[in-house]
Tab-separated table of N, CA and C in Angstrom:
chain	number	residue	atom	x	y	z
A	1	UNK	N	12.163	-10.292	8.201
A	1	UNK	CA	11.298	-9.280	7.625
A	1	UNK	C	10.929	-9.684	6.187
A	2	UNK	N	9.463	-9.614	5.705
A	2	UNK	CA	9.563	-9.890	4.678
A	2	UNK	C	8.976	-7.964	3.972
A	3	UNK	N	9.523	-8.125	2.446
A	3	UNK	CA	9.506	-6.936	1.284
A	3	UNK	C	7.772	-6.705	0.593
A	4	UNK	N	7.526	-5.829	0.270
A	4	UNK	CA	6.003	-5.985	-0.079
A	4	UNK	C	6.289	-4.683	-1.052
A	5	UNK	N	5.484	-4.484	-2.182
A	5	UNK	CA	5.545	-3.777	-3.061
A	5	UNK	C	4.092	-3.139	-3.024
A	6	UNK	N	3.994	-2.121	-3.034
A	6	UNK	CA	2.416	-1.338	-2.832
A	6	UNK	C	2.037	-0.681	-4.279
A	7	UNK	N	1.570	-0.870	-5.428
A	7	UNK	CA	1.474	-0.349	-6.452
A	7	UNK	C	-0.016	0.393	-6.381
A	8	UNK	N	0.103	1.695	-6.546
A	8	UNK	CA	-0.686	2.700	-6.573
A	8	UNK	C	-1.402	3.377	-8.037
A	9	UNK	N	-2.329	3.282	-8.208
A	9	UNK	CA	-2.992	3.870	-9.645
A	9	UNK	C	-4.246	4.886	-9.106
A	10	UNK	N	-3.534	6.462	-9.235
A	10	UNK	CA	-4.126	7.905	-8.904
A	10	UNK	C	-5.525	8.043	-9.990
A	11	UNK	N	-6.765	8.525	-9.867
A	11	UNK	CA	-7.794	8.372	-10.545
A	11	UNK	C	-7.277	9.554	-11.340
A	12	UNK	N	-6.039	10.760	-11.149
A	12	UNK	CA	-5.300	11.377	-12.363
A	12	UNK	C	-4.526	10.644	-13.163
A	13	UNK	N	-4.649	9.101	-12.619
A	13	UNK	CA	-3.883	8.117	-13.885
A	13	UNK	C	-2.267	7.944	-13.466
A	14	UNK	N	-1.901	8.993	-12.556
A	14	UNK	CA	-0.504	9.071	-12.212
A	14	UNK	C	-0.487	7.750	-11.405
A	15	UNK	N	1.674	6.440	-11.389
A	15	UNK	CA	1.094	5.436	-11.207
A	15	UNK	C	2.784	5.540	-9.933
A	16	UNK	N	2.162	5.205	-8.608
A	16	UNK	CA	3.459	5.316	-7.655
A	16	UNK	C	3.589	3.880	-7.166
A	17	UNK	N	4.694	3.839	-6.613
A	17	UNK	CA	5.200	2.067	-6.054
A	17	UNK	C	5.578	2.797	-5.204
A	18	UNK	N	5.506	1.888	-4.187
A	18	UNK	CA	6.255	1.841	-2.752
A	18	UNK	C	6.538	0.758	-2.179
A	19	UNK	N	7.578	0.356	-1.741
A	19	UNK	CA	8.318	-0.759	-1.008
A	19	UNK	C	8.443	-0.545	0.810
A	20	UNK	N	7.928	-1.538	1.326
A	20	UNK	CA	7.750	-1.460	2.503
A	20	UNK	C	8.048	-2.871	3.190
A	21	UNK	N	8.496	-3.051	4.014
A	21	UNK	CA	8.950	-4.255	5.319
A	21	UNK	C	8.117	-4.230	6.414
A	22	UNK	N	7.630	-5.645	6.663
A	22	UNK	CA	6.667	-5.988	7.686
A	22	UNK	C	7.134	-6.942	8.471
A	23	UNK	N	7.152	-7.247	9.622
A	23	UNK	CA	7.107	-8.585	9.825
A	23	UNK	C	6.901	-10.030	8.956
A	24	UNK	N	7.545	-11.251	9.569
A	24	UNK	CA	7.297	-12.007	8.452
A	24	UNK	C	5.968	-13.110	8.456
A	25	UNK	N	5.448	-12.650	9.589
A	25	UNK	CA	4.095	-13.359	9.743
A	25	UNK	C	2.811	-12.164	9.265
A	26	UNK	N	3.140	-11.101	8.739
A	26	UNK	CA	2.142	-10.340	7.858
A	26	UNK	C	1.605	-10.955	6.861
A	27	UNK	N	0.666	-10.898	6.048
A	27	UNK	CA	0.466	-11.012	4.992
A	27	UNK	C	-0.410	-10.377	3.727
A	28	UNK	N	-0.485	-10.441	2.495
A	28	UNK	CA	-0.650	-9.568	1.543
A	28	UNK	C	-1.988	-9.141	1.756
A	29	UNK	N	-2.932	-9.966	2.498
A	29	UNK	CA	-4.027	-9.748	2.556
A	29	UNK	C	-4.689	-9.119	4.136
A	30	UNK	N	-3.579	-9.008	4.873
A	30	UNK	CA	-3.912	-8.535	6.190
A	30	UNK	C	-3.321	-6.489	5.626
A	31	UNK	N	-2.491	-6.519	5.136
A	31	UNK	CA	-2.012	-5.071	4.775
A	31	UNK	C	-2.634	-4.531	3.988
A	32	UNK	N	-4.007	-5.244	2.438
A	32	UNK	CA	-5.265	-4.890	2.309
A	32	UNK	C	-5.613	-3.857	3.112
A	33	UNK	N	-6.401	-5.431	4.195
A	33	UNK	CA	-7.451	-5.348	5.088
A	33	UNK	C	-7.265	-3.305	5.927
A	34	UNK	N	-6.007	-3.541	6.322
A	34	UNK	CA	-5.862	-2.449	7.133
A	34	UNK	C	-5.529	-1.435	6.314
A	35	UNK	N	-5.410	-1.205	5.141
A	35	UNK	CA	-5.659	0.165	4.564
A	35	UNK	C	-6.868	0.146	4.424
A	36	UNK	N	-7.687	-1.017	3.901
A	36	UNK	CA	-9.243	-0.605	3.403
A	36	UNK	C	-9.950	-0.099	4.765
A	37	UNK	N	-9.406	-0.803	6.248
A	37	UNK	CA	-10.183	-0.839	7.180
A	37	UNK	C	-10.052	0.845	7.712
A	38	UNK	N	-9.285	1.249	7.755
A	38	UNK	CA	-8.846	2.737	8.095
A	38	UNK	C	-9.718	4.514	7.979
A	39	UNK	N	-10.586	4.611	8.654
A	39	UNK	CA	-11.377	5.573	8.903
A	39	UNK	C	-10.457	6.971	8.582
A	40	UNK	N	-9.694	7.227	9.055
A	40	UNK	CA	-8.651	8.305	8.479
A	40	UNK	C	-8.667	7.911	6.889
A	41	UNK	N	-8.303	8.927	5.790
A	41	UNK	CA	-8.417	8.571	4.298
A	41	UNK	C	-7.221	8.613	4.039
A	42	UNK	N	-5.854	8.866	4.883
A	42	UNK	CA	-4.816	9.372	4.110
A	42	UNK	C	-3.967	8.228	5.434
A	43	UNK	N	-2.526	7.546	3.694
A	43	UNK	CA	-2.099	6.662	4.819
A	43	UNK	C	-0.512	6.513	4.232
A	44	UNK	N	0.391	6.488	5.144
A	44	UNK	CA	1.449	6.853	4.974
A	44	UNK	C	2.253	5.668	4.462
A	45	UNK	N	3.234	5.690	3.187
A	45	UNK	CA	4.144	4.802	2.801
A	45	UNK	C	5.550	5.599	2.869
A	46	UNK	N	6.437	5.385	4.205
A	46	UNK	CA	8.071	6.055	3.918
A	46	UNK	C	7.315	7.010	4.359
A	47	UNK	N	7.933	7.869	3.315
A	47	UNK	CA	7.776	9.402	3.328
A	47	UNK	C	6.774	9.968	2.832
A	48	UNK	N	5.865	9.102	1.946
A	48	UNK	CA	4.657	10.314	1.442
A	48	UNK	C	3.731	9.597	1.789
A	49	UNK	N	2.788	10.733	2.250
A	49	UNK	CA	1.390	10.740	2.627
A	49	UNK	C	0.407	10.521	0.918
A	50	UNK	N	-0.186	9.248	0.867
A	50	UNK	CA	-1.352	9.203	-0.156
A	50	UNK	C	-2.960	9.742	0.935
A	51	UNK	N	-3.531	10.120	0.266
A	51	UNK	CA	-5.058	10.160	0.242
A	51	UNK	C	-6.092	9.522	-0.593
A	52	UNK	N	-6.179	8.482	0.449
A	52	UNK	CA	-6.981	7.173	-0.039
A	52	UNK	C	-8.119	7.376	-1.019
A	53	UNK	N	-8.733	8.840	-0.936
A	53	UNK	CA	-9.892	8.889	-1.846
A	53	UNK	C	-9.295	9.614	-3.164
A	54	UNK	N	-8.577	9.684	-3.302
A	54	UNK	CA	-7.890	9.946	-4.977
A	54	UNK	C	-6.926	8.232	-5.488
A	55	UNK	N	-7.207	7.576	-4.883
A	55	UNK	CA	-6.746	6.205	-5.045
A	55	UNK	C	-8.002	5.286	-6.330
A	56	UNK	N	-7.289	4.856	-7.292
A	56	UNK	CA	-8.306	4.433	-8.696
A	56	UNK	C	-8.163	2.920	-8.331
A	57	UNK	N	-7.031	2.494	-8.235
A	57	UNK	CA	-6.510	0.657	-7.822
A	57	UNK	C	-5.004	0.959	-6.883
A	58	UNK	N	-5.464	0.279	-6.009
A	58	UNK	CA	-4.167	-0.316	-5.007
A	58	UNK	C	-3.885	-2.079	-4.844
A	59	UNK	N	-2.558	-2.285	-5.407
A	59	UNK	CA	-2.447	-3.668	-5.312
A	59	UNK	C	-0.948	-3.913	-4.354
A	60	UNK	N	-0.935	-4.819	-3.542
A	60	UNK	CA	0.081	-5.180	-2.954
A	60	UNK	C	0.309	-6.667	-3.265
A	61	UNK	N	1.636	-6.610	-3.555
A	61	UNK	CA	2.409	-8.066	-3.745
A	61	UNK	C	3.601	-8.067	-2.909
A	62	UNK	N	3.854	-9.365	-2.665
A	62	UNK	CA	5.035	-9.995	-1.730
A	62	UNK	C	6.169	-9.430	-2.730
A	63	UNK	N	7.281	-8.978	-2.154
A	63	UNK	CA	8.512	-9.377	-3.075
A	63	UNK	C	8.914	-10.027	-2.634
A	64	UNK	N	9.299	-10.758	-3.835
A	64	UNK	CA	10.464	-11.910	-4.295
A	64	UNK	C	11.464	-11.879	-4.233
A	65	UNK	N	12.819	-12.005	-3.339
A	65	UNK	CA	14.119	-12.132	-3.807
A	65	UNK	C	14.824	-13.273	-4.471
């Protein structure tokens, strides 16, 4: 499994992280793809529901151990 860090910046400026596990043939730019691609606006990390259209910047990076 590889670790991925989801860093979230709310257009209220408020700023959330989320850590999430994918397979290890995912990659940073396929987990993009499928939030941007997503017709529903609201998309779940864990436990909380974001709503993609109050979203200012979303960046995902690999973590590093």
């Amino acid at each position: 499994m590889k670790k991925f860090i989801i860093s979230i910046e709310a257009v209220d400026g408020k700023q959330h992280e989320f850590e999430i596990e994918y397979k290890k043939t995912v990659t940073v730019s396929a987990i993009e793809n499928s939030i941007q691609a997503r017709e529903a606006r609201f998309f779940r990390f864990g436990d909380c529901m974001v709503n993609l259209d109050n979203v200012f910047s979303l960046v995902v990076k690999e973590k590093k151990d």
